Short mmCIF file of C-alpha atoms in Angstrom, two decimals:
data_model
loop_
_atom_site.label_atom_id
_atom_site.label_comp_id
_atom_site.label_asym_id
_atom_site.label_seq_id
_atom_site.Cartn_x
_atom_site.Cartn_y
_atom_site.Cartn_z
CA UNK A 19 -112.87 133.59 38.77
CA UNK A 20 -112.79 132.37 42.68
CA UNK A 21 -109.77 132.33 44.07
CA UNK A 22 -109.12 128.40 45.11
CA UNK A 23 -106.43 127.25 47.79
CA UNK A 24 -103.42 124.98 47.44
CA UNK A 25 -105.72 121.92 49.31
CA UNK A 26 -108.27 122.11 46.37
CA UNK A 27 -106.43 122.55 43.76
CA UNK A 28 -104.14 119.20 44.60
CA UNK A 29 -107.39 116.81 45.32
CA UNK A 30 -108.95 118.04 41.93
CA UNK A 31 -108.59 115.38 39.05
CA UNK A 32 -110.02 117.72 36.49
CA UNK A 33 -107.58 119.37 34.84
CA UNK A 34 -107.64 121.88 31.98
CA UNK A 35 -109.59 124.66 33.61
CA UNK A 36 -108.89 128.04 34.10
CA UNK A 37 -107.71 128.32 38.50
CA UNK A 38 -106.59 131.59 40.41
CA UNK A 39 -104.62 131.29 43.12
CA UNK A 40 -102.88 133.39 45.75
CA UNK A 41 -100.11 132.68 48.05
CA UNK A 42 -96.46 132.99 48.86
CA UNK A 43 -93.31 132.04 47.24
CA UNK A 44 -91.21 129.56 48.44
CA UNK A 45 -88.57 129.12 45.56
CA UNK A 46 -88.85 130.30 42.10
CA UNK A 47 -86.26 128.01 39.93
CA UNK A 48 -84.96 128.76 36.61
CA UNK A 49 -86.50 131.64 36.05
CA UNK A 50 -89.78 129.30 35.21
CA UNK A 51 -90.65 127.49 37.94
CA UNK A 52 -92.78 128.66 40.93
CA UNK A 53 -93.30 126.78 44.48
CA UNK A 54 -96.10 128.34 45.77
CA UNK A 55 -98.36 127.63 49.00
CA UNK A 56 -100.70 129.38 50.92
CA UNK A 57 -100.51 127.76 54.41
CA UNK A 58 -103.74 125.47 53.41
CA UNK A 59 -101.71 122.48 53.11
CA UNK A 60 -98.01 121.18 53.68
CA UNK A 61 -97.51 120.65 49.79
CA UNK A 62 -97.08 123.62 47.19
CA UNK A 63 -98.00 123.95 43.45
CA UNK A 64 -96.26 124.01 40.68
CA UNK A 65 -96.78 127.18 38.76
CA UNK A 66 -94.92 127.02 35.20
CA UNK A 67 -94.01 130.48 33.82
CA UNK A 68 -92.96 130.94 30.27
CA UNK A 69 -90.55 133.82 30.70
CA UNK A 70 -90.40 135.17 27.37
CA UNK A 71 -93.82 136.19 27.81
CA UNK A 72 -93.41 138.33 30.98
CA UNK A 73 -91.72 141.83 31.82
CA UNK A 74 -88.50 140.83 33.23
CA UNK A 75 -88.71 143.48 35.64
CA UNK A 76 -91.64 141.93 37.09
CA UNK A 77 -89.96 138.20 37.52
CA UNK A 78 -87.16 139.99 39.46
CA UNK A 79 -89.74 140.31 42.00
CA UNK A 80 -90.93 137.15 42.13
CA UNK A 81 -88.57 135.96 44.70
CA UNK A 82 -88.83 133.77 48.31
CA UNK A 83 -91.29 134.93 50.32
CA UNK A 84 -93.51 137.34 47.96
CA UNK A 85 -96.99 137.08 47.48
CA UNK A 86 -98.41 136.54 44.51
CA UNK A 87 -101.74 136.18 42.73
CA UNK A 88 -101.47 133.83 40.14
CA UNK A 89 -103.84 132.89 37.07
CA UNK A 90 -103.28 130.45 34.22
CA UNK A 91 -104.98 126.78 33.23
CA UNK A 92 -104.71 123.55 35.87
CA UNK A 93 -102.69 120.91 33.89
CA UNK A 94 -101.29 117.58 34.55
CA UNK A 95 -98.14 117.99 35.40
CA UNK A 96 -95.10 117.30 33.61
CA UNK A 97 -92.49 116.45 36.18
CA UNK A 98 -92.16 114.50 39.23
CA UNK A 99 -93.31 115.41 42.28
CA UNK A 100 -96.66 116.59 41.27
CA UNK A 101 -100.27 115.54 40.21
CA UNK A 102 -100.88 118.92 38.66
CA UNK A 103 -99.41 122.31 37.94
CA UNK A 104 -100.43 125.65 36.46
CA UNK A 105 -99.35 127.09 33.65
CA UNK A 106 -99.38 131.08 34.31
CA UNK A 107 -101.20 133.16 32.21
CA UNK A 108 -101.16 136.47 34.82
CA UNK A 109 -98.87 137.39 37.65
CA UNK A 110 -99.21 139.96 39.91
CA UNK A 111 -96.70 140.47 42.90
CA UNK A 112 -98.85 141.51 45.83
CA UNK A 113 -96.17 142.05 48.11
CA UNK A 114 -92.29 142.06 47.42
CA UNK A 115 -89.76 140.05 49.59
CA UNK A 116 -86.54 141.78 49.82
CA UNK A 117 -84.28 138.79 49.11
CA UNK A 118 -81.29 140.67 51.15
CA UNK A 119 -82.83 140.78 54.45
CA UNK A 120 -85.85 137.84 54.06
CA UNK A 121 -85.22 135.70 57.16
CA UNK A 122 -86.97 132.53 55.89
CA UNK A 123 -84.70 131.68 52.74
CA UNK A 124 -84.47 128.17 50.95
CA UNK A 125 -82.50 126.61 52.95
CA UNK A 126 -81.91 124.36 56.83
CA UNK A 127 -82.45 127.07 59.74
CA UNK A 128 -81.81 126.09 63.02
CA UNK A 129 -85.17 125.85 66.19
CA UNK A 130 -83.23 128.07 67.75
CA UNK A 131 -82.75 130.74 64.66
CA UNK A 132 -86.69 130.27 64.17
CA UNK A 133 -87.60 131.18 67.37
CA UNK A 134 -86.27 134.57 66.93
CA UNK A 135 -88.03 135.14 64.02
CA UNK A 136 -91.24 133.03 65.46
CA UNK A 137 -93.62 135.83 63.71
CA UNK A 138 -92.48 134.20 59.95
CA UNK A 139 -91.72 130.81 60.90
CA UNK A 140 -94.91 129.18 59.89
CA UNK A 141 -93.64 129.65 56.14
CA UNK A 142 -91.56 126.67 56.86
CA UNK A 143 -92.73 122.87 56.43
CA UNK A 144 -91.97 122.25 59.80
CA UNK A 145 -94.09 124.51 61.76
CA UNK A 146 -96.94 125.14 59.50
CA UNK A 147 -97.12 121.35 59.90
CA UNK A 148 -96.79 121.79 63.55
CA UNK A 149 -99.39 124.54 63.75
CA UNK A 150 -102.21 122.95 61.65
CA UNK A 151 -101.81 120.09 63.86
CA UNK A 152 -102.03 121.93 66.80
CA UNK A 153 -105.51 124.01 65.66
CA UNK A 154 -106.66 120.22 64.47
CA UNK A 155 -106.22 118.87 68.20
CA UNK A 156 -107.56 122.03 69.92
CA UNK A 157 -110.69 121.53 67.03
CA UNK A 158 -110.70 117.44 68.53
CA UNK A 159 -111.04 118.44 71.64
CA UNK A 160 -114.28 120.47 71.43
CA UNK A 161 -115.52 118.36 69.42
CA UNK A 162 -115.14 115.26 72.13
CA UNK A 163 -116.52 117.01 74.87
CA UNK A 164 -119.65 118.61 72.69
CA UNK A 165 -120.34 114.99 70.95
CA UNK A 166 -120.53 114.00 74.92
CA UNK A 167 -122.81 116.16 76.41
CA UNK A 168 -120.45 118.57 78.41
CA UNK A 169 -120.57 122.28 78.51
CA UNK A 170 -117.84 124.61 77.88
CA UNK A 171 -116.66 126.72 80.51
CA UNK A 172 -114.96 129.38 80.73
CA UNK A 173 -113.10 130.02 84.05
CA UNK A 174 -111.22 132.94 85.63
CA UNK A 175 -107.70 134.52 84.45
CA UNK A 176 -107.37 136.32 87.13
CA UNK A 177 -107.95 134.28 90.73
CA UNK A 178 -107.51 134.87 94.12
CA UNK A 179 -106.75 131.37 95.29
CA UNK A 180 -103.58 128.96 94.50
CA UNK A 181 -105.69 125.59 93.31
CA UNK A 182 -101.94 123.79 92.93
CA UNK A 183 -100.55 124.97 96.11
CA UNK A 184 -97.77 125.52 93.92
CA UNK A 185 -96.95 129.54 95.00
CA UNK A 186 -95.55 130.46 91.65
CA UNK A 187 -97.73 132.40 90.48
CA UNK A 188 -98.19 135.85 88.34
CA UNK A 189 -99.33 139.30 90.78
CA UNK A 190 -101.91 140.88 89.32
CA UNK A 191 -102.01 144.64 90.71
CA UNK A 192 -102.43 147.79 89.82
CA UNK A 193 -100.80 149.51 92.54
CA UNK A 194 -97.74 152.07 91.97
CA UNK A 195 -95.46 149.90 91.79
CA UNK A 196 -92.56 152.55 93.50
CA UNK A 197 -95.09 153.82 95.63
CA UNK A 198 -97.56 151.48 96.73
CA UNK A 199 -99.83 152.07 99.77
CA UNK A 200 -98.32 150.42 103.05
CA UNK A 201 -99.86 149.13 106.29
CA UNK A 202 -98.68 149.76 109.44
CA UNK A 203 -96.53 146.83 109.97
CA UNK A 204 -95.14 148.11 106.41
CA UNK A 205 -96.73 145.24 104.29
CA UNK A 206 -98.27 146.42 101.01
CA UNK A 207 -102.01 147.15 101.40
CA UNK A 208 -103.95 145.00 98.69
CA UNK A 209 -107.11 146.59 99.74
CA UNK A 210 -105.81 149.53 97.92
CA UNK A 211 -105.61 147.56 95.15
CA UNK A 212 -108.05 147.25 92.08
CA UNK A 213 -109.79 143.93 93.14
CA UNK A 214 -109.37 144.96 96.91
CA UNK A 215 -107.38 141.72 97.56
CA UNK A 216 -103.82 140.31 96.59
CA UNK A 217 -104.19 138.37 93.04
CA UNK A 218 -102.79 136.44 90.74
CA UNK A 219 -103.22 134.87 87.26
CA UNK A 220 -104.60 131.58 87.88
CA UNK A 221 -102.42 128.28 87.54
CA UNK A 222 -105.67 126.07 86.83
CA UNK A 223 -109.07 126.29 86.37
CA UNK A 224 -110.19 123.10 87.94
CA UNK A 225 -111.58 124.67 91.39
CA UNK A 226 -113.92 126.60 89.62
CA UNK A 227 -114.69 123.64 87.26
CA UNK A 228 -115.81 121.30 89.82
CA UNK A 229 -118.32 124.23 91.16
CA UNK A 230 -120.17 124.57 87.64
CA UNK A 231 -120.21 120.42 87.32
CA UNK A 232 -121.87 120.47 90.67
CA UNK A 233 -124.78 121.87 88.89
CA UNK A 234 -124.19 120.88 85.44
CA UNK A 235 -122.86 117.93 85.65
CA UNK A 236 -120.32 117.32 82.83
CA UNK A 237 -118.28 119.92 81.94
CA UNK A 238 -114.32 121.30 80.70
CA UNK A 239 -112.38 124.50 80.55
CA UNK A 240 -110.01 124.69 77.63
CA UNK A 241 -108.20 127.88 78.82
CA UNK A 242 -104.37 129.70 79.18
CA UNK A 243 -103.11 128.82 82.63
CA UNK A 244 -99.66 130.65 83.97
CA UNK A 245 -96.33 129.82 86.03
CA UNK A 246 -94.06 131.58 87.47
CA UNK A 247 -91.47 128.83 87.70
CA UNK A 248 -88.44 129.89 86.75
CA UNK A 249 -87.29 127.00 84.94
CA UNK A 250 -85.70 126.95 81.30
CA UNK A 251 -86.07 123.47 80.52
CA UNK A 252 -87.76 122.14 76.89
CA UNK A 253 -90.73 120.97 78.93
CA UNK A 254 -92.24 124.60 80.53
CA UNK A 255 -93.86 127.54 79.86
CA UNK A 256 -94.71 130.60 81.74
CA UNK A 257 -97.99 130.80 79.61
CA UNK A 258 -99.49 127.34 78.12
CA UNK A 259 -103.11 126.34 77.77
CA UNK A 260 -104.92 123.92 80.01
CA UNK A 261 -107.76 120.82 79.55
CA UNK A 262 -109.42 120.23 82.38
CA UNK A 263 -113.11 118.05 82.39
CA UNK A 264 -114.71 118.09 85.62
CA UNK A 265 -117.90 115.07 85.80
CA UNK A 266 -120.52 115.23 88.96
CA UNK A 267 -121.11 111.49 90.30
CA UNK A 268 -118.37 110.02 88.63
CA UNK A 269 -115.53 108.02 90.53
CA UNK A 270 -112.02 107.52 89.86
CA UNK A 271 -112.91 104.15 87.51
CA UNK A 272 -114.84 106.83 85.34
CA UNK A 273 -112.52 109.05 85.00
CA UNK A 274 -109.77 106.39 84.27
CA UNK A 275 -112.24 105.29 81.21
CA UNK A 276 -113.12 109.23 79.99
CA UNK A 277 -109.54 110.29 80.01
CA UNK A 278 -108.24 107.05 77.68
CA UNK A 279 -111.17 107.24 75.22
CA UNK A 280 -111.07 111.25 75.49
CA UNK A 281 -106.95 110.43 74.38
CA UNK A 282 -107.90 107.98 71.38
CA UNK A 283 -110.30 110.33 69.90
CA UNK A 284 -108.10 113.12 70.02
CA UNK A 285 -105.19 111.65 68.51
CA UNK A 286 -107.47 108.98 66.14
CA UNK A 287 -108.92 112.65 64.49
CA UNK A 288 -105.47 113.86 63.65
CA UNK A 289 -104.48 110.28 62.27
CA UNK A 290 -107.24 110.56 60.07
CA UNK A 291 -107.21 114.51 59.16
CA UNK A 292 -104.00 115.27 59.21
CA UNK A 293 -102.15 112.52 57.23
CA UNK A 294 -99.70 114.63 54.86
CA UNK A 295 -98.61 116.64 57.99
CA UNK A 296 -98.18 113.68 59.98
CA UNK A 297 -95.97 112.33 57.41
CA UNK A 298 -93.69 114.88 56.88
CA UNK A 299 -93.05 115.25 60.90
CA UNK A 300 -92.67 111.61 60.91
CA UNK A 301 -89.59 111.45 57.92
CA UNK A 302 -88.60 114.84 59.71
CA UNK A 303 -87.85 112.53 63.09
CA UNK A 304 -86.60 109.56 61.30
CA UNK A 305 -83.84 111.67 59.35
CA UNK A 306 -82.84 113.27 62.76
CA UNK A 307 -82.70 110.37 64.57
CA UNK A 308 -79.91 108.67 61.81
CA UNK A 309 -77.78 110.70 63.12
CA UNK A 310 -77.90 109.37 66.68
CA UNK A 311 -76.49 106.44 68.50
CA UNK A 312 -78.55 103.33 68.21
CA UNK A 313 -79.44 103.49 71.91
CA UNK A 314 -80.49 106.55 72.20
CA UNK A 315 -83.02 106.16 68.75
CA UNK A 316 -86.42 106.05 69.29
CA UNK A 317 -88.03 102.48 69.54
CA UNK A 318 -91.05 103.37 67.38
CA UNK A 319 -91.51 106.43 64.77
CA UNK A 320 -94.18 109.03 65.18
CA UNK A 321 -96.88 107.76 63.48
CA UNK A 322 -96.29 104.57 65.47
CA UNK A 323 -96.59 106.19 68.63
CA UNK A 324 -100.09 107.74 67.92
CA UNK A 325 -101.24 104.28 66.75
CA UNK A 326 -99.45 102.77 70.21
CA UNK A 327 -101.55 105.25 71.98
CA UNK A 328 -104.83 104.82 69.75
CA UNK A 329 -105.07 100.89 69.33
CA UNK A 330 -103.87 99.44 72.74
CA UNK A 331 -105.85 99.52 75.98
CA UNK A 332 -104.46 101.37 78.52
CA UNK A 333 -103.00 99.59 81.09
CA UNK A 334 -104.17 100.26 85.03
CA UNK A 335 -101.65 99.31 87.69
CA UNK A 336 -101.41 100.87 91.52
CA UNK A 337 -98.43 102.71 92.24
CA UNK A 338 -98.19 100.49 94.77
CA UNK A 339 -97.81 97.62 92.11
CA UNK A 340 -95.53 99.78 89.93
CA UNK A 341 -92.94 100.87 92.80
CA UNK A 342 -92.20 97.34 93.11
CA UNK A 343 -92.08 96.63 89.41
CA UNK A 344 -89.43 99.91 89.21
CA UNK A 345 -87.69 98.26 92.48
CA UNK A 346 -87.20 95.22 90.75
CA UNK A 347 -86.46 96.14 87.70
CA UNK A 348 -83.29 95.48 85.12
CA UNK A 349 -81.85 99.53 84.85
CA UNK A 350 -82.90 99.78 88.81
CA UNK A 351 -81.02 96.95 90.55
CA UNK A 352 -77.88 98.05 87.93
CA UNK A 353 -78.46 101.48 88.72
CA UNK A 354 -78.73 102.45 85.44
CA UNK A 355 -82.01 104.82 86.26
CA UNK A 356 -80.58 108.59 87.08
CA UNK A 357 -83.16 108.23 90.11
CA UNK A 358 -83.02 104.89 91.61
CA UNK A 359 -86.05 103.73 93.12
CA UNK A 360 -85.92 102.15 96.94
CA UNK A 361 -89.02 102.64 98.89
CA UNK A 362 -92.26 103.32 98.47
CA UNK A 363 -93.42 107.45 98.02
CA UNK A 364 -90.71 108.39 95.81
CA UNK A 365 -92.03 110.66 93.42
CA UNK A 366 -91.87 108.49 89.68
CA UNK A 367 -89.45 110.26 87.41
CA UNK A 368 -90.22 110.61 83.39
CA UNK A 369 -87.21 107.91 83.76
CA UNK A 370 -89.35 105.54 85.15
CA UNK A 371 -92.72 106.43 83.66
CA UNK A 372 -91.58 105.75 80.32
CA UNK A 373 -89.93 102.51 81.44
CA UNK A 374 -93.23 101.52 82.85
CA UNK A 375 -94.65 102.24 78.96
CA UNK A 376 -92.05 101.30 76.85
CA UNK A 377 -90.17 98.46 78.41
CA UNK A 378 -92.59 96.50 80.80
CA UNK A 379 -96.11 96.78 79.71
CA UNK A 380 -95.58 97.55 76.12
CA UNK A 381 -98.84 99.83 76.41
CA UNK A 382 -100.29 103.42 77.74
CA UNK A 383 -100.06 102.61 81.60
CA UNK A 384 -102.96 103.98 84.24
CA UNK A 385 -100.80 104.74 87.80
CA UNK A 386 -103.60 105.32 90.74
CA UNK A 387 -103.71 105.35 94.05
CA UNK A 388 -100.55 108.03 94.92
CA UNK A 389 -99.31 108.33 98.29
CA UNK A 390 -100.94 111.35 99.49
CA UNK A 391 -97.84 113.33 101.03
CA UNK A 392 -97.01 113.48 97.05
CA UNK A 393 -100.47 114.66 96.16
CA UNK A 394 -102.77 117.88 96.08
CA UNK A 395 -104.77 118.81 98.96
CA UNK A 396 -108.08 118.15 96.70
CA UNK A 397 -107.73 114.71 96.17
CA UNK A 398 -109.90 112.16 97.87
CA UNK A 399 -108.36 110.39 100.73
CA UNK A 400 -108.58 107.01 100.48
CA UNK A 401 -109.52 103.69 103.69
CA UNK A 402 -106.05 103.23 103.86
CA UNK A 403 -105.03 107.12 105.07
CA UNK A 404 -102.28 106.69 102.88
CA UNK A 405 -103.42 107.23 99.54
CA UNK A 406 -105.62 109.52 97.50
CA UNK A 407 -107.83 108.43 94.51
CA UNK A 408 -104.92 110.17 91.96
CA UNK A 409 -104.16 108.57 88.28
CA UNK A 410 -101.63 109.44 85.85
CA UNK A 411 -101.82 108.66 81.84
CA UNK A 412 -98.44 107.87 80.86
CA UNK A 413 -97.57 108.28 77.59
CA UNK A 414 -94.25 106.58 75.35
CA UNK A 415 -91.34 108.85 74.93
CA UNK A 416 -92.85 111.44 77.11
CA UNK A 417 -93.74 110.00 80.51
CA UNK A 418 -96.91 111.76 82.25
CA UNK A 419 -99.51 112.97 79.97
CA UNK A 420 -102.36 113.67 81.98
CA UNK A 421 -103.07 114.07 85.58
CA UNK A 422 -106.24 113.64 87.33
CA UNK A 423 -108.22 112.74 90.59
CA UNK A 424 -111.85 111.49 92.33
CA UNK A 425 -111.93 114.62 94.38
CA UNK A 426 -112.39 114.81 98.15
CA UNK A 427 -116.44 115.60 98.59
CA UNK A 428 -116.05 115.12 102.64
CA UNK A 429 -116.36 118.05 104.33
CA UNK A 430 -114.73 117.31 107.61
CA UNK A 431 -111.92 115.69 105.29
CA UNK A 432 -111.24 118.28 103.17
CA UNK A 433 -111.04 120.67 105.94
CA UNK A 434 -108.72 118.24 108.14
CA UNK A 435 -106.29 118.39 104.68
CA UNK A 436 -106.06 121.84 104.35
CA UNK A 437 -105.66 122.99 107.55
CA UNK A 438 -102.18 120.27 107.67
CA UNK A 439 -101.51 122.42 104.00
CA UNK A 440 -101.74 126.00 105.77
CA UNK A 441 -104.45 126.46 103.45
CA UNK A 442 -107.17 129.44 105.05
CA UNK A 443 -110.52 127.94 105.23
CA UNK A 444 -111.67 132.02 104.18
CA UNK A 445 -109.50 131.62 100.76
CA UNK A 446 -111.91 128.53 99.73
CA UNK A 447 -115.16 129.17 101.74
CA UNK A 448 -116.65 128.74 98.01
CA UNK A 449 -114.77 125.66 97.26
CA UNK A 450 -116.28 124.18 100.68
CA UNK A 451 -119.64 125.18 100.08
CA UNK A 452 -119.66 122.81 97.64
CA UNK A 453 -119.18 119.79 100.49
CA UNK A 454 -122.02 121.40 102.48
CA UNK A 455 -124.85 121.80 99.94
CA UNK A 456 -125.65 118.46 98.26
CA UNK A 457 -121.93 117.07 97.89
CA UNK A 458 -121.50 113.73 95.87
CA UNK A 459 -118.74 111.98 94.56
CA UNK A 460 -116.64 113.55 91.77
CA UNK A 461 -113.66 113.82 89.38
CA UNK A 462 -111.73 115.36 87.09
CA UNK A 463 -108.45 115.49 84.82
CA UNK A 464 -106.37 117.93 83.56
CA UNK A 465 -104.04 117.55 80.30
CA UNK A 466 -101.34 120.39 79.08
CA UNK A 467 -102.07 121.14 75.67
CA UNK A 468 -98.84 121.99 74.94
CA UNK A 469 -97.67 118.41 75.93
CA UNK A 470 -100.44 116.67 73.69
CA UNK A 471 -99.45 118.85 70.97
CA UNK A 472 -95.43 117.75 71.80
CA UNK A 473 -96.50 114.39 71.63
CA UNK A 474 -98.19 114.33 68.47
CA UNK A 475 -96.13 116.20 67.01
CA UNK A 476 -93.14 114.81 67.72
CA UNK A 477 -91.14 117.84 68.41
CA UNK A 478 -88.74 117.86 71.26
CA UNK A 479 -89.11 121.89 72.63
CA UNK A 480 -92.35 122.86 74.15
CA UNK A 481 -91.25 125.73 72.77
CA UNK A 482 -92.03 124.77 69.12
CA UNK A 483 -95.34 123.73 69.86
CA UNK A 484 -97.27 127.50 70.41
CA UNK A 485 -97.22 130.44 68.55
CA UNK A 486 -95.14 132.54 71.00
CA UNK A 487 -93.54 131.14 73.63
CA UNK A 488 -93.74 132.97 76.98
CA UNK A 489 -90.71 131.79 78.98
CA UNK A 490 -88.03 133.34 81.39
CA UNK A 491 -86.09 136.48 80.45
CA UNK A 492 -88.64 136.31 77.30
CA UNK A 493 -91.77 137.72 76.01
CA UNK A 494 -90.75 138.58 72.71
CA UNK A 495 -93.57 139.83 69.86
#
């Protein structure tokens, strides 16, 4: 008899057959009733044991967090809560659970709690929710770019150049770390080193992206990126994983268009695959958020939000045009924003993003058009001198969501920028190249998994969204 998971064995009508089954215990109730699941789906099944004809010595082990291999017949079920159940006719305890020390009992643990014990915390509702989810979006987002003609690529760990200009960044070296060769003014000698050069691991993979889609045109890296930032806040990561589409002869206006339908596809194929997972997250929110003020309650549940993002057209507004919106605005001229806005180049706070969303437009907003003092060196300059071709996605109850650019295909431009950056013209001869040898207009995006995963997900800790969270003063399992 095939083993069959906790998915099929829910969506079967037919009933009265013979159905193995293996999983893990999640309560075992009056000595006759089993919750079992086996990670396949958020729900567990019934299994209804008739004590007085098993070993007692063998039910003692049947207890939270064992696996189990169970047999017996597929029935309609009795109680509530249930379509079906199975009525055991075998049981076999694959693996005990000491019920002494088993972290993961039957009961409310706190994020925090779970964390420490991150290697078993998937046998909860919450984060095996989470988790399927999060390998449901990561399965979207191949499928998007392979349904539109883009090639995977995979781009370097370990780099030698800073694409962000950002400086925190990983060493990678395999000098002695007490002893490491010295030059004469007493700086270390990287040319000692294993790659000959000082390196690091790499912050983003776009530089590299935008070589490959000068020659084949469309495509993404979907790849860990790494920052040193020493920052503990529920938003970063030292270690997170990076989207990042780069298009040959395509201008800011189509990358605007790929990144919102790239968005609605993503999150439309979890609305429509993920619907029991969704739901539990989304009564998981709404039960948490009773116990908060009014005003500080979110204005629409989870599910809500994905729909907000998936059925409204994303609005497109300069920042010019939004600066004076935010300057203007209600919670600005009453100071009620922590950052209050007063002249145009301040750097737009999650604050004000959100406001932006939630209050004014009332849909997904499009900034473009950054100052470029706020900007990266790559972006393209625009008539004005003043702005680069930059746009933002911003997202309800989360602010920025992705970040993107038409990048600077000018030589003499691009050189002019990063020489005012301090950037070495030697670090990036490759990156220049590309300006020299048949240069044309192009653009790119990049999105933080981890934040599209936060988002649909609803859970507040970036922390909470990947398996193992690398953070400060933490690189536990």
């Amino acid at each position: 008899m095939n083993s069959k998971t906790v998915a099929q064995l829910l969506s079967q009508d037919v009933t009265l057959q013979d159905v193995s089954i293996k999983g893990w215990v999640r309560t075992f109730r009056a000595n006759r009733f089993i919750a079992l699941n086996d990670g396949s789906t958020i729900n567990n099944i019934q299994c209804v044991v008739d004590f007085e004809n098993f070993d007692e010595a063998l039910l003692k082990r049947v207890t939270t967090g064992a696996a189990l291999h169970v047999t017996g017949e597929l029935v309609e079920s009795q109680g509530k809560g249930q379509s079906v159940e199975i009525v055991v006719k075998t049981l076999e305890v694959l693996g005990d659970s000491d019920p002494e020390t088993y972290p993961i009992q039957p009961k409310k643990h706190s994020f925090e709690f779970l964390r420490e014990n991150a290697h078993l915390r998937t046998r909860t509702n919450t984060f095996s929710a989470v988790m399927r989810l999060r390998s449901s979006l990561s399965f979207a987002v191949h499928k998007y770019f392979n349904e539109n003609g883009f090639n995977y690529m995979h781009t370097p760990i370990i780099t030698g150049s800073d694409a962000e200009g950002a400086g925190e960044m990983f060493k990678v070296s395999n000098l002695d770390a007490k002893n490491p060769p010295l030059n004469e003014d007493g700086s270390v000698n990287y040319k000692e080193d294993f790659f000959g050069k000082e390196t690091n691991l790499t912050v983003s993979g776009q530089l590299e992206a935008e070589t490959y889609a000068m020659s084949l045109g469309k495509v993404y890296t979907f790849g860990p990126t790494f920052r040193a930032e020493n920052s503990n806040t529920t938003r970063h990561l030292a270690e997170f994983w990076m989207i990042e589409p780069e298009v040959a002869f395509m201008d800011l206006a189509g990358n605007m268009d790929l990144a919102e339908d790239f968005m609605k596809s993503v999150l439309g194929y979890v609305l429509e695959h993920n619907k029991e997972d969704l739901e539990f997250l989304d009564k998981r929110l709404q039960d948490a958020e009773k116990k908060l003020p009014q005003a500080e309650r979110s204005p629409m549940n989870l599910i809500e939000k994905i729909k907000f993002v998936v059925d409204n057209n994303f609005k497109r507004v300069s920042y010019t045009e939004a600066i004076d919106i935010l300057k203007n605005s209600k919670p600005n001229k009453k100071k009620k924003f922590n950052y209050i806005i007063t002249e145009w180049g301040a750097d737009l706070q999650s604050e004000h993003e959100r406001f932006l969303v939630e209050k004014h437009f009332k849909c997904p907003v499009i900034l473009f058009d950054y100052p470029a003092d706020i900007k990266a060196f790559y972006m393209r300059l625009n008539d004005d001198g003043k702005t680069v071709r930059a746009m933002d996605i911003l997202f309800p109850g989360i602010g920025e969501m992705v970040g993107g650019s038409q990048r600077e295909e000018r030589l003499e431009v691009l050189k002019e920028k990063m020489k005012a950056l301090d950037i070495p013209e030697e670090e990036l001869w490759w990156y220049l190249d590309l300006r020299k040898y048949g240069t044309a207009v192009h653009s790119g995006f990049g999105l933080g998994f981890e934040r599209l995963v936060m988002f649909a997900t609803g859970m507040g800790n970036i922390r909470d969204v990947i398996p193992y969270p690398r953070t400060p003063q933490n690189a536990e399992f």
